[in-house]
Amino acid sequence: MPKTLYDKIWNDHLVHQDDEGNALLYVDRHLVHEVTSPQAFEGLRMQGRKVRRPELTLAVPDHNVPTTDRSKGIADRQSKLQVDTLRDNCKEFGINLFDVNDKRQGIVHIIGPEQGFTQPGTVIVCGDSHTATHGAFGSLAFGIGTSEVEHVLATQTLIQKKSKNFRVNVNGNLPAGVTSKDVILKIIGTIGTAGGTGHVIEFAGDVIKNLSVEQRMTICNMTIEAGARAGLIAPDEKTIKYFENRPMSPKGENWDKAVESWKKLFSDKDAKFDKEVNINAKDIEPLVTWGTSPQDVSPITGEVPDPEKETDLDRKTAMYRSLEYMGLKPKMKISDIKVDRIFIGSCTNGRIEDLRLAASLLKGKKIASDVSAMVVPGSGLVKKQAEEEGIDKIFKNAGFQWREPGCSMCLGMNEDQLSSKERCASTSNRNFEGRQGRGGRTHLVSPGMAVAAALKGYLADVREIN
Amino acid sequence: MQKFLKLKSIPAHIPLMNIDTDMIIPKQFLKTIKRTGLGKSLFYEMRYDESGKIIDKFILNNEPYNKSKILIAGKNFGCGSSREHAPWALLDFGIKCVISTSFADIFYNNCFNNGILPIVIDEKSIGNLASYSERKEEIDIDLEEQKISYGNNKIEFKIDPSKKKRLLEGLDNIGISLKKIPRIEEFEISLKKDKPWI
Ligand code: SF4
């Protein structure tokens, strides 16, 4: 029977399955960060359990770390305790840790692929919903809760039920100024934040094929924002090239064997999908979100929608609530929305290609005088690369702050936060109430659109930067 | 994990869709290294104003809802992050059952690892239960029978048999899976042969 890519990886990892379809799935790669792991290690300790395969887990502190000078350590007592606890746990259980001052430290979903720890055809889990990012390499990657982190540590497996197959095809040519961030926002805007619930989404079509692997990561990263368990993209020559000579990539004879097996990772021609959606690239414009759910998208040339036109009562209530929180009026022009802050970073858009693109648009210009803007590279290695290319200087000369790597204002667990009513054009993935700081107002955008907003001081069209 | 058998309580109704995990427990409370103590911060930004004062009109701040063990909410409850702090906060507040028309996948799974019962029912049934919440009348949940009773009415709900069993018996998943170690070892041997680079 023809199989989908998801079916293939799933079958490949089945340790056991009972009559009700509860499967025990083998986990090849496990990523751990400081926020969702302390209670899991504590659980192991209380039961006197060991980590079954410590070498298959990689740990990094990212959510709580300061993005300013780190030489003085972490000021916030609780953040420090969490980072210290991770260090102690890794030591006790024999887990590889990229600590705060390691130059490889960075956002968990950026360092995995960067090191070659992430690999095609593997099952990858992490106590973090954006684990979906790694699906860009053809690995089945998804977020789990802390009890499941503990389960993986103890058994190197996970109890799972199989999801349904969903394929999103994006075909055609992307118009100028439109990036993979706009593609995924368009997809979420089309199928809704619960559109993918119970499914694994495979992204296909020539637009996806033509994207670089880093751009594909942006798409898979936000799959969870459409409610799906995981996002998948079939690996190809670009994927294989990406993993050549990464520190943790297979070496020598193993490399050849791995490549051979990676080439079999695709959905068979007649494979059945439970759901399929087609998107035409020409219908995608540079997008922004206006509300507090990632599905609340509008073209930059558009208007804030009018809840009165909404027929679904729940949706109407939600829209009014969003608009009130966001401090916006129905029907106002999106380009009339004034911003206070700009954030370029996160596991969605904190990679070298994102920074290169933003810098190319910013070169020789200055940001609006009343805007405060920052760039937070996704990892220490991304930062180093950018500095070697002189990208940091372009940002700094334009008026951006150039920071140390971490999650930063994507969720504001460290001191990088919006204050109440502050409005931010952000390249991150969630615009939930309070996400970037209590009362803070988030507009999700692509890196290019973040630059446009920085230059104008308003949400602005990347196509109009000259 | 505590067993879940029956539950009786006046339900609290929050008629919002897409209640996300940032709303259930904002990030500043994720810095804990414990599972307990999060109840007072549940729905923090809806419950307290910026100076930390209680917001009177929020339902969980009022009698009898501050003792509710059952929460009724709009669709796609628990969307957003994988943080288990969300079910921990609900549990610590005293909520052992959440009823909605739909849940986000990760949150739904996390509930079962903490002895919380998430129930999916249709829109109309939600409306019926919501009126009981408004009238401050109790409803009854019987997991064994898979029934919610209110007054003389009953609503049946579906649940995966293995998940039901785990809640009824308060089983620890890890203990169950560790019994399968021989199978895991077998898998690892063939993995080493087929994919030595893993
Ligand atoms: S950058 Fe944001 S979304 Fe990504 S792991 Fe960090 S907090 Fe989560």
XYZ file of C-alpha atoms in Angstrom, chain A residues 11-267:
257
model
C 6.182 2.500 11.095
C 9.933 2.711 11.321
C 9.749 3.632 15.015
C 7.059 1.297 16.304
C 8.299 -0.664 19.282
C 4.869 -1.981 20.092
C 1.226 -1.283 19.353
C -1.822 -2.551 21.235
C -5.262 -3.355 19.844
C -6.575 0.112 20.580
C -3.843 1.709 18.517
C -1.725 2.918 21.420
C 1.800 2.789 20.174
C 5.121 2.795 21.919
C 7.290 4.907 19.648
C 11.084 4.907 19.757
C 12.637 8.349 20.205
C 15.949 8.918 18.360
C 16.653 12.426 19.526
C 15.538 14.267 22.638
C 16.110 17.962 23.258
C 15.800 19.459 26.706
C 15.654 23.040 28.002
C 15.523 24.509 31.480
C 11.811 25.348 31.753
C 10.012 22.074 31.099
C 12.572 19.605 32.460
C 13.220 20.156 36.210
C 10.071 18.303 37.303
C 10.909 15.415 34.950
C 14.366 14.894 36.462
C 12.856 15.291 39.913
C 10.368 12.537 39.040
C 13.189 10.196 38.011
C 15.036 10.896 41.221
C 11.981 10.249 43.368
C 11.421 6.866 41.720
C 15.114 5.963 41.659
C 15.071 5.733 37.845
C 17.939 6.283 35.434
C 18.127 7.913 32.010
C 18.057 5.017 29.572
C 20.154 6.474 26.720
C 21.708 9.738 27.934
C 23.689 10.142 24.681
C 20.445 10.615 22.725
C 19.515 13.721 24.712
C 20.992 17.197 24.244
C 20.283 20.033 26.682
C 20.536 23.815 26.455
C 19.265 26.729 28.530
C 17.517 29.240 26.248
C 14.222 30.586 27.611
C 15.558 32.307 30.730
C 18.980 33.470 29.662
C 19.804 37.180 29.567
C 20.585 38.616 26.136
C 22.815 41.323 27.543
C 26.332 40.912 28.935
C 26.493 37.479 30.521
C 29.727 37.851 32.388
C 27.886 38.779 35.573
C 25.642 35.725 35.505
C 21.839 35.718 35.720
C 20.382 38.402 37.972
C 16.852 37.027 38.317
C 16.965 34.563 41.197
C 14.349 32.176 39.821
C 15.762 32.169 36.298
C 19.164 31.426 37.723
C 17.774 28.574 39.810
C 16.213 27.010 36.722
C 19.410 27.270 34.677
C 21.502 25.958 37.597
C 19.052 23.089 38.064
C 19.432 22.097 34.414
C 23.220 22.074 34.816
C 23.015 19.927 37.963
C 20.567 17.507 36.375
C 22.676 17.077 33.240
C 25.702 16.361 35.380
C 23.867 13.882 37.574
C 22.283 11.980 34.670
C 25.180 12.237 32.193
C 23.539 14.441 29.554
C 25.410 16.635 27.066
C 24.776 20.318 27.870
C 25.598 23.486 25.932
C 25.778 25.806 28.908
C 25.093 29.558 29.000
C 28.627 30.542 28.090
C 29.199 27.841 25.469
C 29.498 29.449 22.034
C 27.109 26.802 20.669
C 24.363 27.850 23.126
C 21.155 29.073 21.525
C 17.472 28.359 21.004
C 16.897 24.635 21.255
C 15.251 24.391 17.813
C 18.086 26.253 16.154
C 21.010 24.403 17.688
C 19.581 20.911 16.986
C 19.846 21.208 13.184
C 22.938 23.433 13.403
C 24.858 20.636 15.141
C 23.482 17.848 12.971
C 21.811 16.428 16.089
C 18.542 16.725 14.162
C 18.490 14.267 11.256
C 16.026 13.192 8.557
C 13.796 10.226 9.280
C 14.263 10.412 13.030
C 11.677 10.880 15.761
C 12.593 14.016 17.701
C 10.825 15.276 20.805
C 11.282 18.154 23.229
C 9.206 19.653 26.014
C 8.336 22.529 23.743
C 5.571 22.913 21.188
C 7.825 24.450 18.519
C 9.713 21.183 18.209
C 7.696 20.965 15.004
C 10.503 23.103 13.504
C 12.707 20.035 12.945
C 10.076 18.584 10.597
C 11.638 20.790 7.916
C 14.323 18.102 7.578
C 11.910 15.218 7.226
C 12.005 14.188 10.858
C 8.865 13.497 12.848
C 9.253 16.145 15.520
C 6.748 17.266 18.090
C 6.328 18.883 21.481
C 5.576 16.931 24.641
C 4.644 17.719 28.247
C 6.958 17.321 31.210
C 5.524 13.919 32.242
C 6.366 12.740 28.740
C 9.870 14.212 28.993
C 10.285 12.029 32.059
C 8.910 9.053 30.126
C 11.411 9.590 27.304
C 14.306 9.976 29.702
C 13.388 6.740 31.475
C 12.468 4.593 28.473
C 13.668 6.368 25.278
C 10.103 5.837 24.018
C 6.815 7.643 24.043
C 3.209 6.455 24.146
C 1.410 7.891 21.150
C -1.665 7.464 19.020
C -1.226 7.933 15.335
C -2.461 11.237 13.942
C -4.189 11.681 10.628
C -2.430 12.675 7.407
C -2.946 16.204 6.137
C -1.174 17.701 3.130
C -0.897 21.371 2.320
C 0.272 22.048 -1.241
C 1.675 25.442 -2.075
C 2.223 25.895 -5.790
C 3.111 28.757 -8.120
C 5.623 31.556 -7.704
C 5.920 33.671 -4.603
C 5.360 37.365 -5.409
C 8.095 39.879 -4.574
C 8.476 40.629 -0.868
C 6.678 37.439 0.175
C 8.674 35.001 2.335
C 8.096 31.660 4.004
C 6.763 33.490 7.087
C 3.949 34.900 4.958
C 3.308 31.443 3.501
C 2.773 29.876 6.915
C 0.705 32.841 8.163
C -1.441 32.444 5.057
C -1.863 28.729 5.753
C -2.859 29.377 9.391
C -5.204 32.165 8.284
C -6.796 29.732 5.830
C -7.224 26.598 7.966
C -7.462 28.307 11.392
C -5.646 27.652 14.677
C -7.497 24.377 15.177
C -7.422 23.405 11.484
C -4.639 20.891 11.985
C -5.793 19.390 15.305
C -5.300 15.622 15.330
C -3.167 15.755 12.168
C 0.402 15.797 11.007
C 0.769 18.246 8.142
C 3.085 17.557 5.227
C 3.975 20.680 3.270
C 4.459 20.078 -0.432
C 4.363 21.781 -3.797
C 6.943 23.697 -5.822
C 7.000 26.703 -3.520
C 8.117 24.469 -0.650
C 10.645 22.689 -2.882
C 12.161 25.989 -3.925
C 12.601 27.247 -0.355
C 15.956 26.928 1.374
C 16.049 24.566 4.346
C 16.124 27.500 6.766
C 13.025 28.993 5.160
C 11.328 25.616 5.430
C 12.076 25.643 9.156
C 9.970 28.806 9.520
C 7.022 26.953 7.970
C 7.287 23.830 10.114
C 7.971 25.944 13.216
C 4.504 27.463 13.088
C 2.652 24.243 12.253
C 1.672 24.061 15.903
C -0.053 27.431 15.488
C -2.423 25.638 13.127
C -3.056 23.050 15.859
C -1.191 20.196 14.113
C 0.930 17.725 16.040
C 3.850 18.098 13.652
C 4.841 19.528 10.275
C 6.857 17.590 7.724
C 8.770 18.371 4.561
C 10.357 15.593 2.517
C 14.148 15.830 2.544
C 15.890 16.482 -0.784
C 19.355 17.355 -2.094
C 19.290 20.655 -0.206
C 18.601 18.832 3.031
C 21.436 16.387 2.454
C 23.809 19.205 1.560
C 22.819 21.017 4.750
C 23.937 18.114 6.932
C 27.304 17.594 5.252
C 30.039 18.001 7.854
C 27.861 19.158 10.726
C 29.533 18.217 14.049
C 26.988 15.498 14.937
C 26.162 14.339 11.399
C 26.976 10.742 10.440
C 30.565 10.300 9.258
C 32.371 8.155 6.673
C 30.610 4.947 5.716
C 27.695 5.855 7.987
C 27.175 9.065 6.039
C 26.677 7.117 2.804
C 24.300 4.709 4.483
C 22.358 7.570 6.043
C 22.031 9.442 2.750
C 20.799 6.306 1.062
C 18.072 5.911 3.664
C 17.169 9.632 3.641
C 16.489 9.417 -0.077
C 13.606 7.050 0.617
C 11.820 9.625 2.748
C 8.911 10.903 0.689
C 5.187 10.272 0.366
